Amino acid sequence: MKRSILFSTALALAALSACAESPVRPPSPPSAYDRIGSLMQISVVDRTSGRELPIYRHRGEYWVAGRPGARYAIRARNAMGERIMAVMSVDGVNVVTGETAGVLQNGYVFSGGERSDITGWRKSDSQIAAFEFTSIANSYASRTGRPDDVGVIGVAMFRERVQPPPPPIALPRRDGSSSSSREMERRSEAPSAVAEAAPAAPAAQARSADSALGTESAASAKGGLARQSPPAPSLGTAHGRRETSHVGHTTFERAQSTPDEVVRIRYDSRDNLIAAGVIPVPPPPPRWPRPEGPSAFPGSETGYVPDPPARY
């Protein structure tokens, strides 16, 4: 029993000694996001594994690492209790209509709390062509003469306009007048206040539009990090094989002409993102420096002391 206790104590002391001599570990790299967005939570899913790809933030932009030949989906979950319209684009192309993408085009409408995976280019009410990571030359955007915006996924989100409630029914009063007449008197006083506040609305909308345009211009000026001397060919999204996917039709009136939120996720191969510094690479484990002269630990094999060779 004493021998067992001494042996365990010796191992514990050795472990403590190794911890004390090991160098200070560098701080762990920042964790990646699983999904981004406020009105809707957006992520990119590897359809082979079913896992959401990590989203890395680098210099104000979000990135995911794709794998050539892998099919993927844009996963969207409505985080609100109201309907939200999502206009989606891949490589600068509207995924529903195939047009060069614009925020006022058709998109998908999500009910409150609804989640769905958008798996490809919409071909009809019952079919899509799967999203698939591929070379830029084989991407759908390049094959249709639009290669300038390959490598980006966009989702523009709109709230729905709330219809005003119907006017109250006028009820007759004892004095012969009605509640509607007094309501009209109150409404007649309202236009002056409305007129004073009205000029501010167009200005606010103009500032909102200018802000959106400015953000897009700044993003365009930055260019592509992964396109600067990439170690591997950059990725695009192919027009993949046909799959069954059913949708219906509904009407949706936007609350305003500018998006309430825009999510933009760029993508490229893992090698390119590592080379561009988007994906942090942990340093290799520390190695003990070899001292001069004879080494106290020339080998690294574990085990017990073997018998010496037989004497001649």
Coordinates of C-alpha atoms in Angstrom, one line a residue:
M1 CA 0.0 0.0 0.0
K2 CA 2.8 2.4 0.9
R3 CA 4.5 1.7 -2.4
S4 CA 1.4 2.5 -4.4
I5 CA 1.0 5.8 -2.5
L6 CA 4.6 6.8 -3.2
F7 CA 4.2 5.9 -6.9
S8 CA 1.1 8.1 -7.3
T9 CA 2.7 10.9 -5.4
A10 CA 5.8 10.8 -7.6
L11 CA 3.6 11.0 -10.8
A12 CA 1.7 13.9 -9.3
L13 CA 4.9 15.8 -8.5
A14 CA 6.2 15.1 -12.1
A15 CA 3.0 16.5 -13.6
L16 CA 3.2 19.6 -11.4
S17 CA 6.9 20.1 -12.4
A18 CA 6.1 19.8 -16.1
C19 CA 3.3 22.4 -15.7
A20 CA 5.7 24.7 -13.9
E21 CA 8.4 24.5 -16.6
S22 CA 6.1 24.8 -19.6
P23 CA 6.1 28.2 -21.2
V24 CA 3.0 30.5 -20.9
R25 CA 0.4 29.6 -23.4
P26 CA -0.6 32.3 -25.9
P27 CA -4.2 33.6 -25.7
S28 CA -6.7 31.4 -27.5
P29 CA -7.9 32.8 -30.9
P30 CA -11.3 34.5 -30.9
S31 CA -14.2 32.0 -31.3
A32 CA -16.1 32.0 -34.6
Y33 CA -19.8 32.8 -34.9
D34 CA -22.4 30.1 -35.7
R35 CA -24.9 32.5 -37.1
I36 CA -25.3 36.3 -37.5
G37 CA -28.2 38.7 -37.9
S38 CA -30.8 40.4 -35.7
L39 CA -34.2 40.2 -37.5
M40 CA -33.2 36.8 -38.9
Q41 CA -30.3 34.6 -37.9
I42 CA -28.3 33.6 -41.0
S43 CA -25.8 30.7 -41.3
V44 CA -24.2 28.6 -44.0
V45 CA -24.7 24.8 -43.7
D46 CA -22.6 22.0 -45.1
R47 CA -25.3 19.7 -46.4
T48 CA -23.0 16.6 -46.3
S49 CA -22.3 16.9 -42.5
G50 CA -25.4 18.9 -41.6
R51 CA -23.3 21.3 -39.6
E52 CA -23.3 25.1 -39.7
L53 CA -19.9 26.4 -40.9
P54 CA -18.0 28.6 -38.5
I55 CA -18.3 32.3 -39.5
Y56 CA -15.1 34.3 -38.9
R57 CA -15.0 38.0 -38.5
H58 CA -12.0 39.7 -40.0
R59 CA -11.5 43.5 -40.5
G60 CA -15.2 44.2 -40.3
E61 CA -16.3 41.3 -42.7
Y62 CA -17.7 37.9 -42.1
W63 CA -16.2 34.8 -43.8
V64 CA -16.9 31.1 -44.2
A65 CA -14.5 28.4 -45.5
G66 CA -16.0 26.3 -48.3
R67 CA -14.8 23.0 -49.7
P68 CA -14.7 22.5 -53.5
G69 CA -17.5 20.1 -54.6
A70 CA -19.5 20.4 -51.3
R71 CA -23.2 21.3 -51.4
Y72 CA -24.3 24.0 -49.0
A73 CA -27.5 25.8 -47.9
I74 CA -28.3 29.2 -46.5
R75 CA -30.1 28.7 -43.2
A76 CA -32.4 31.5 -42.1
R77 CA -34.4 31.6 -39.0
N78 CA -36.9 34.4 -38.3
A79 CA -36.1 35.8 -34.9
M80 CA -39.2 38.0 -34.8
G81 CA -42.8 37.4 -34.1
E82 CA -43.9 38.9 -37.4
R83 CA -43.4 38.1 -41.1
I84 CA -40.0 39.0 -42.6
M85 CA -39.1 39.1 -46.3
A86 CA -35.6 38.0 -47.2
V87 CA -34.1 38.9 -50.6
M88 CA -31.2 36.5 -51.0
S89 CA -28.3 36.7 -53.4
V90 CA -25.3 34.5 -54.1
D91 CA -22.3 35.8 -56.1
G92 CA -24.4 39.0 -56.9
V93 CA -27.3 37.0 -58.4
N94 CA -30.8 36.7 -57.0
V95 CA -31.4 33.1 -56.0
V96 CA -35.1 33.2 -56.9
T97 CA -35.2 35.1 -60.2
G98 CA -31.6 34.8 -61.5
E99 CA -31.4 38.6 -62.0
T100 CA -28.4 40.6 -61.1
A101 CA -29.3 41.1 -57.5
G102 CA -31.2 44.2 -56.2
V103 CA -32.8 44.6 -52.8
L104 CA -36.3 45.4 -54.2
Q105 CA -36.5 42.1 -56.1
N106 CA -38.5 39.0 -55.1
G107 CA -37.5 36.9 -52.1
Y108 CA -38.7 34.4 -49.5
V109 CA -41.2 35.3 -46.8
F110 CA -40.7 33.8 -43.4
S111 CA -43.5 33.6 -40.8
G112 CA -42.6 34.6 -37.2
G113 CA -40.1 32.1 -35.7
E114 CA -40.0 30.1 -39.0
R115 CA -36.7 28.4 -40.0
S116 CA -35.8 27.1 -43.5
D117 CA -32.8 26.0 -45.5
I118 CA -32.4 27.6 -48.9
T119 CA -30.5 24.9 -50.8
G120 CA -30.2 26.2 -54.4
W121 CA -31.2 28.4 -57.3
R122 CA -35.0 28.5 -57.6
K123 CA -36.0 26.8 -61.0
S124 CA -39.7 26.5 -60.4
D125 CA -42.3 26.1 -57.6
S126 CA -41.0 22.5 -57.1
Q127 CA -37.3 22.4 -58.1
I128 CA -34.0 24.1 -57.4
A129 CA -30.5 23.7 -58.7
A130 CA -28.2 23.0 -55.7
F131 CA -25.7 25.4 -54.3
E132 CA -22.3 23.8 -54.7
F133 CA -18.8 25.3 -54.0
T134 CA -16.7 25.2 -57.2
S135 CA -14.1 27.2 -59.1
I136 CA -14.8 30.8 -60.1
A137 CA -14.8 29.8 -63.8
N138 CA -17.5 27.1 -63.2
S139 CA -19.7 29.3 -61.0
Y140 CA -23.2 30.2 -62.2
A141 CA -22.4 33.9 -62.1
S142 CA -19.3 33.5 -64.3
R143 CA -21.1 31.3 -66.8
T144 CA -23.8 33.9 -67.2
G145 CA -21.2 36.7 -67.7
R146 CA -21.3 38.2 -64.2
P147 CA -18.0 37.2 -62.5
D148 CA -17.3 40.5 -60.6
D149 CA -19.1 39.6 -57.4
V150 CA -18.3 35.9 -57.0
G151 CA -17.6 34.9 -53.5
V152 CA -20.3 36.6 -51.4
I153 CA -23.7 35.6 -49.9
G154 CA -26.2 38.4 -49.2
V155 CA -29.5 38.6 -47.3
A156 CA -31.6 41.8 -47.3
M157 CA -34.4 41.7 -44.7
F158 CA -37.6 43.7 -44.8
R159 CA -40.3 44.2 -42.2
E160 CA -44.0 44.1 -43.3
R161 CA -46.1 47.2 -43.5
V162 CA -48.8 47.1 -40.8
Q163 CA -52.2 48.0 -42.0
P164 CA -53.9 50.7 -39.9
P165 CA -57.0 49.6 -38.0
P166 CA -60.4 50.4 -39.5
P167 CA -62.0 53.7 -38.3
P168 CA -64.4 53.5 -35.4
I169 CA -68.1 53.3 -36.1
A170 CA -70.0 56.6 -35.5
L171 CA -72.6 56.2 -32.8
P172 CA -75.5 58.7 -32.4
R173 CA -75.4 60.9 -29.3
R174 CA -78.3 62.2 -27.1
D175 CA -77.7 65.8 -28.2
G176 CA -78.2 64.9 -31.8
S177 CA -74.5 65.0 -32.7
S178 CA -72.4 62.0 -33.2
S179 CA -68.9 60.9 -32.0
S180 CA -67.7 61.1 -35.6
S181 CA -68.2 64.9 -35.7
R182 CA -66.0 65.4 -32.7
E183 CA -63.5 63.0 -34.2
M184 CA -63.5 65.1 -37.4
E185 CA -62.8 68.2 -35.3
R186 CA -59.8 66.5 -33.6
R187 CA -58.5 65.3 -37.0
S188 CA -58.8 68.8 -38.4
E189 CA -56.3 70.0 -35.9
A190 CA -53.9 67.2 -36.7
P191 CA -52.6 68.3 -40.1
S192 CA -50.6 71.2 -38.7
A193 CA -48.6 68.9 -36.5
V194 CA -48.2 66.4 -39.3
A195 CA -47.0 69.2 -41.6
E196 CA -44.4 70.2 -39.1
A197 CA -43.1 66.7 -38.8
A198 CA -43.4 65.7 -42.5
P199 CA -40.2 67.3 -43.8
A200 CA -38.1 65.3 -41.4
A201 CA -39.2 62.0 -42.9
P202 CA -37.7 62.3 -46.4
A203 CA -34.5 63.6 -44.9
A204 CA -34.3 60.6 -42.6
Q205 CA -34.9 58.3 -45.6
A206 CA -32.3 60.0 -47.6
R207 CA -29.8 59.7 -44.8
S208 CA -30.7 56.0 -44.5
A209 CA -30.2 55.5 -48.3
D210 CA -27.0 57.4 -48.3
S211 CA -25.7 55.3 -45.4
A212 CA -26.6 52.1 -47.2
L213 CA -24.9 53.3 -50.4
G214 CA -21.9 54.5 -48.5
T215 CA -21.5 51.1 -46.8
E216 CA -21.6 49.3 -50.1
S217 CA -19.1 51.7 -51.7
A218 CA -16.7 51.2 -48.8
A219 CA -17.1 47.4 -49.1
S220 CA -16.4 47.6 -52.8
A221 CA -13.3 49.7 -52.2
K222 CA -11.9 47.1 -49.8
G223 CA -11.7 44.5 -52.5
G224 CA -11.1 40.8 -51.8
L225 CA -8.6 39.7 -49.2
A226 CA -8.5 36.2 -50.5
R227 CA -8.0 37.3 -54.1
Q228 CA -4.6 38.9 -53.3
S229 CA -2.1 36.2 -54.4
P230 CA -4.2 33.3 -53.0
P231 CA -2.4 30.0 -52.5
A232 CA -5.3 28.0 -53.9
P233 CA -8.0 28.8 -56.6
S234 CA -10.8 31.0 -55.2
L235 CA -14.3 29.6 -54.9
G236 CA -17.7 30.4 -56.5
T237 CA -21.1 28.7 -56.4
A238 CA -22.1 26.3 -59.2
H239 CA -25.5 25.6 -60.7
G240 CA -25.7 22.1 -59.3
R241 CA -27.9 19.2 -59.8
R242 CA -31.7 19.5 -59.8
E243 CA -33.5 18.7 -56.5
T244 CA -37.1 18.8 -55.3
S245 CA -38.0 21.8 -53.3
H246 CA -41.6 23.1 -53.0
V247 CA -42.7 26.7 -52.3
G248 CA -45.9 28.7 -52.4
H249 CA -46.8 32.2 -53.3
T250 CA -48.0 35.1 -51.0
T251 CA -48.2 38.9 -51.0
F252 CA -46.0 41.1 -48.9
E253 CA -45.8 44.8 -48.7
R254 CA -42.5 46.2 -47.4
A255 CA -42.7 48.7 -44.6
Q256 CA -40.1 50.8 -46.4
S257 CA -38.1 50.7 -49.6
T258 CA -34.7 50.3 -47.9
P259 CA -33.8 47.0 -46.1
D260 CA -34.2 47.0 -42.3
E261 CA -31.1 44.8 -42.1
V262 CA -28.5 43.4 -44.6
V263 CA -26.3 40.4 -43.8
R264 CA -23.2 39.8 -46.0
I265 CA -21.1 36.7 -45.7
R266 CA -18.0 36.2 -47.9
Y267 CA -16.5 32.8 -48.6
D268 CA -13.4 31.2 -50.0
S269 CA -11.3 28.0 -49.5
R270 CA -9.8 27.3 -46.1
D271 CA -6.3 27.6 -47.4
N272 CA -7.0 31.0 -48.8
L273 CA -8.6 32.2 -45.6
I274 CA -5.7 31.0 -43.5
A275 CA -3.2 32.7 -45.9
A276 CA -5.2 36.0 -45.6
G277 CA -5.3 35.8 -41.8
V278 CA -9.0 35.3 -41.7
I279 CA -8.8 31.9 -39.9
P280 CA -6.3 32.0 -37.0
V281 CA -3.9 29.1 -36.9
P282 CA -2.9 27.9 -33.4
P283 CA 0.9 27.8 -32.8
P284 CA 2.6 24.4 -32.7
P285 CA 3.1 22.9 -29.2
P286 CA 6.2 24.2 -27.5
R287 CA 9.4 22.0 -27.7
W288 CA 12.0 21.8 -25.0
P289 CA 15.3 23.4 -26.1
R290 CA 18.1 20.8 -26.5
P291 CA 21.0 21.7 -24.1
E292 CA 24.6 21.5 -25.1
G293 CA 26.5 18.3 -24.3
P294 CA 24.8 15.1 -23.3
S295 CA 21.0 15.1 -23.3
A296 CA 19.1 13.8 -20.2
F297 CA 16.2 12.7 -22.4
P298 CA 17.6 11.7 -25.8
G299 CA 14.5 9.5 -26.6
S300 CA 10.8 10.1 -26.3
E301 CA 9.5 6.5 -26.1
T302 CA 7.5 5.6 -23.0
G303 CA 7.6 2.4 -21.1
Y304 CA 9.6 0.6 -18.4
V305 CA 13.3 -0.1 -18.0
P306 CA 14.3 -3.1 -20.2
D307 CA 16.9 -5.7 -19.2
P308 CA 20.4 -5.1 -20.4
P309 CA 21.9 -7.3 -23.1
A310 CA 23.6 -10.5 -22.0
R311 CA 27.3 -10.4 -21.1
Y312 CA 29.7 -12.0 -23.5

